Amino acid sequence: MIAEVIERHYSFEGEMLKYRHQSEVLACEMTFSLYLPTLVTKKDYSLIWWLSGLTCTDDNFTQKSGFQKYAAAHEVAVIIPDTSPRGIEIPDSPDWDLGQGASFYVNATEEPWQKNYQMYSYLTEELPKIVSDLIPNLSGNESIMGHSMGGHGALMVGLKNPTRFSAISAFAPILSPSQVPWGQKAFTHYLGKDKSSWEQWDATNLITKPFQHKLPILITQGSEDNFYENQLQEYSFLATAKENKQNINYQKVVGYDHSYFTIASFMEEHFKFHVTNMENQ
Amino acid sequence: MIAEVIERHYSFEGEMLKYRHQSEVLACEMTFSLYLPTLVTKKDYSLIWWLSGLTCTDDNFTQKSGFQKYAAAHEVAVIIPDTSPRGIEIPDSPDWDLGQGASFYVNATEEPWQKNYQMYSYLTEELPKIVSDLIPNLSGNESIMGHSMGGHGALMVGLKNPTRFSAISAFAPILSPSQVPWGQKAFTHYLGKDKSSWEQWDATNLITKPFQHKLPILITQGSEDNFYENQLQEYSFLATAKENKQNINYQKVVGYDHSYFTIASFMEEHFKFHVTNMENQ
């Protein structure tokens, strides 16, 4: 598992790196980005994971969110995986919300997706090993955040691994994928028509589970988000969380939309939330 | 001269707007972006102009520089023009450093460029009128900044209008276009082979002129910029400035390259420089 640097830019006195590596779990070549906050190591780094939305690669977040300023200020490392397996030999779909760029971060069980679309195992097993080889001085404190499909991914991965992550945050997440068109389409193709197989991948179900360690959760949703009405509504998730006495800081921000302009506007607040919770571990 | 809003995003409690309008000076339809720092008018806005580099549109700066945070904090409006006239009927070149996306912000005198490539007049006459119609409460304080070709553009436009602008700053500017391949190619095509016609468009010449009001100038250049050696060297410009007793704050930043990661890293410092100088007017 050797990761090769393919781009390197100084950024806020740290380094914005892009790597290429052969993924065994996904059976294809993958790229990911990694921000290291200072070039002179001063302390062990906490690590924040960012999961992107539909159609994105790691580049959208590294180029448009402005996160590097806050990662540098707090001396936190940030890893940004791609949103699916990639390549001409990898199954895809002509639709932008299915296939490459649209993995939903699950482990697929259906054909033709099963062989490559094992993003959950990639994110939670293979990639952490690669990152710990690249950053020898990790503190062990980790948290996870994301946007839209990746906002749900952050909630899903975080809630399934409640002792590993110190906090979860999300921008405009697909909170209840089993109940909305984007999630239903993806889950049907990747997991099959039997909805009982969807439950382990749906944050609105996961937040009811007794294994659920109560992680701090922050969600930012723009009031002018075009996808809100059909894909992103919070009622089911928040009601389920409340039943389970899980406190969610759900903030609806007036006027903001689904774009990276919204993400950039609230990135500083999300970083403070993650760093505070990681330091309290 | 009616400008129509074609994109609108909330950003740092302000608005990131994109407009389309018919330019009389360029004889084509143009777009530009405008950031307004607050939605509730508190004071008259100072205005910063940003000129982008080769191949860019206004989108590169609005999406990648992270400037909105600082414009919001200082309550400054920012206007980002496109880098050339545009459209299928507009003369172009197969080369990325000539034609559309590569105007060098001059008024062309040669064919086939003369009719449309009047970017200097567009920037200094037509667009200011449009902006002042859009923002009724401008303070009248203006400054100008840019990157690479647009870094030279900022110096050139600023030095030709020393009583209009309070300050100039540039990232990795083409400081002496008449002496380097990018500038020589563009000036030959747009202005002709007679180099005397180039002088009024070259910052290294303009900084010698007696009409030169001494504007504060800040320049940031990355030491790992791939274009530095052949296109961006500072020696001729700085020597000429020194002869003219023009003080230049030229900072070479170690490790940084030609990308927007560098621009984002030093944007806060450049904004402080502009705001301080505009407030001292």
Short mmCIF file of C-alpha atoms in Angstrom, two decimals, chain A residues 7-14 16 62-66 68-70 254-257 259 261-262 264-266 268, chain B residues 7-14 16 62-66 68-70 254-257 259 261-262 264-266 268:
data_model
loop_
_atom_site.label_atom_id
_atom_site.label_comp_id
_atom_site.label_asym_id
_atom_site.label_seq_id
_atom_site.Cartn_x
_atom_site.Cartn_y
_atom_site.Cartn_z
CA GLU A 7 0.45 17.30 -6.23
CA ARG A 8 2.01 19.42 -3.54
CA HIS A 9 1.17 23.06 -2.73
CA TYR A 10 2.18 25.18 0.20
CA SER A 11 -0.97 26.48 1.85
CA PHE A 12 -1.22 28.57 5.02
CA GLU A 13 2.30 27.53 6.07
CA GLY A 14 1.32 23.89 5.69
CA MET A 16 -1.87 20.62 0.59
CA THR A 62 -9.52 21.47 -1.13
CA GLN A 63 -10.11 24.28 -3.66
CA LYS A 64 -13.40 25.83 -2.56
CA SER A 65 -13.99 25.49 1.18
CA GLY A 66 -11.10 27.57 2.53
CA GLN A 68 -6.83 25.25 5.28
CA LYS A 69 -6.86 28.50 7.25
CA TYR A 70 -8.62 26.82 10.18
CA VAL A 254 -31.28 31.85 6.45
CA GLY A 255 -30.55 32.66 2.81
CA TYR A 256 -27.75 30.14 2.24
CA ASP A 257 -27.88 27.50 -0.52
CA SER A 259 -23.05 25.46 -2.65
CA PHE A 261 -20.14 29.32 -0.61
CA THR A 262 -22.24 28.08 2.31
CA ALA A 264 -16.89 28.22 3.31
CA SER A 265 -19.05 30.62 5.32
CA PHE A 266 -19.45 28.19 8.24
CA GLU A 268 -14.56 28.17 10.86
CA GLU B 7 -26.14 33.74 -9.97
CA ARG B 8 -26.67 34.70 -6.37
CA HIS B 9 -25.21 32.97 -3.31
CA TYR B 10 -25.15 34.04 0.30
CA SER B 11 -21.55 34.10 1.45
CA PHE B 12 -20.23 35.23 4.84
CA GLU B 13 -23.45 37.12 5.54
CA GLY B 14 -23.08 38.97 2.26
CA MET B 16 -21.74 36.67 -4.06
CA THR B 62 -14.74 33.84 -6.34
CA GLN B 63 -14.47 30.08 -5.79
CA LYS B 64 -10.84 29.55 -4.79
CA SER B 65 -9.35 32.58 -3.04
CA GLY B 66 -11.51 32.69 0.09
CA GLN B 68 -15.21 36.79 0.98
CA LYS B 69 -14.27 36.28 4.63
CA TYR B 70 -12.04 39.37 4.58
CA VAL B 254 9.36 30.53 0.50
CA GLY B 255 7.82 27.31 -0.80
CA TYR B 256 4.69 28.78 -2.36
CA ASP B 257 3.78 28.26 -6.04
CA SER B 259 -1.65 28.50 -7.61
CA PHE B 261 -3.45 28.03 -2.70
CA THR B 262 -0.85 30.80 -2.49
CA ALA B 264 -5.70 32.15 -0.45
CA SER B 265 -2.81 31.96 2.03
CA PHE B 266 -1.98 35.67 1.75
CA GLU B 268 -6.00 38.31 4.50
#
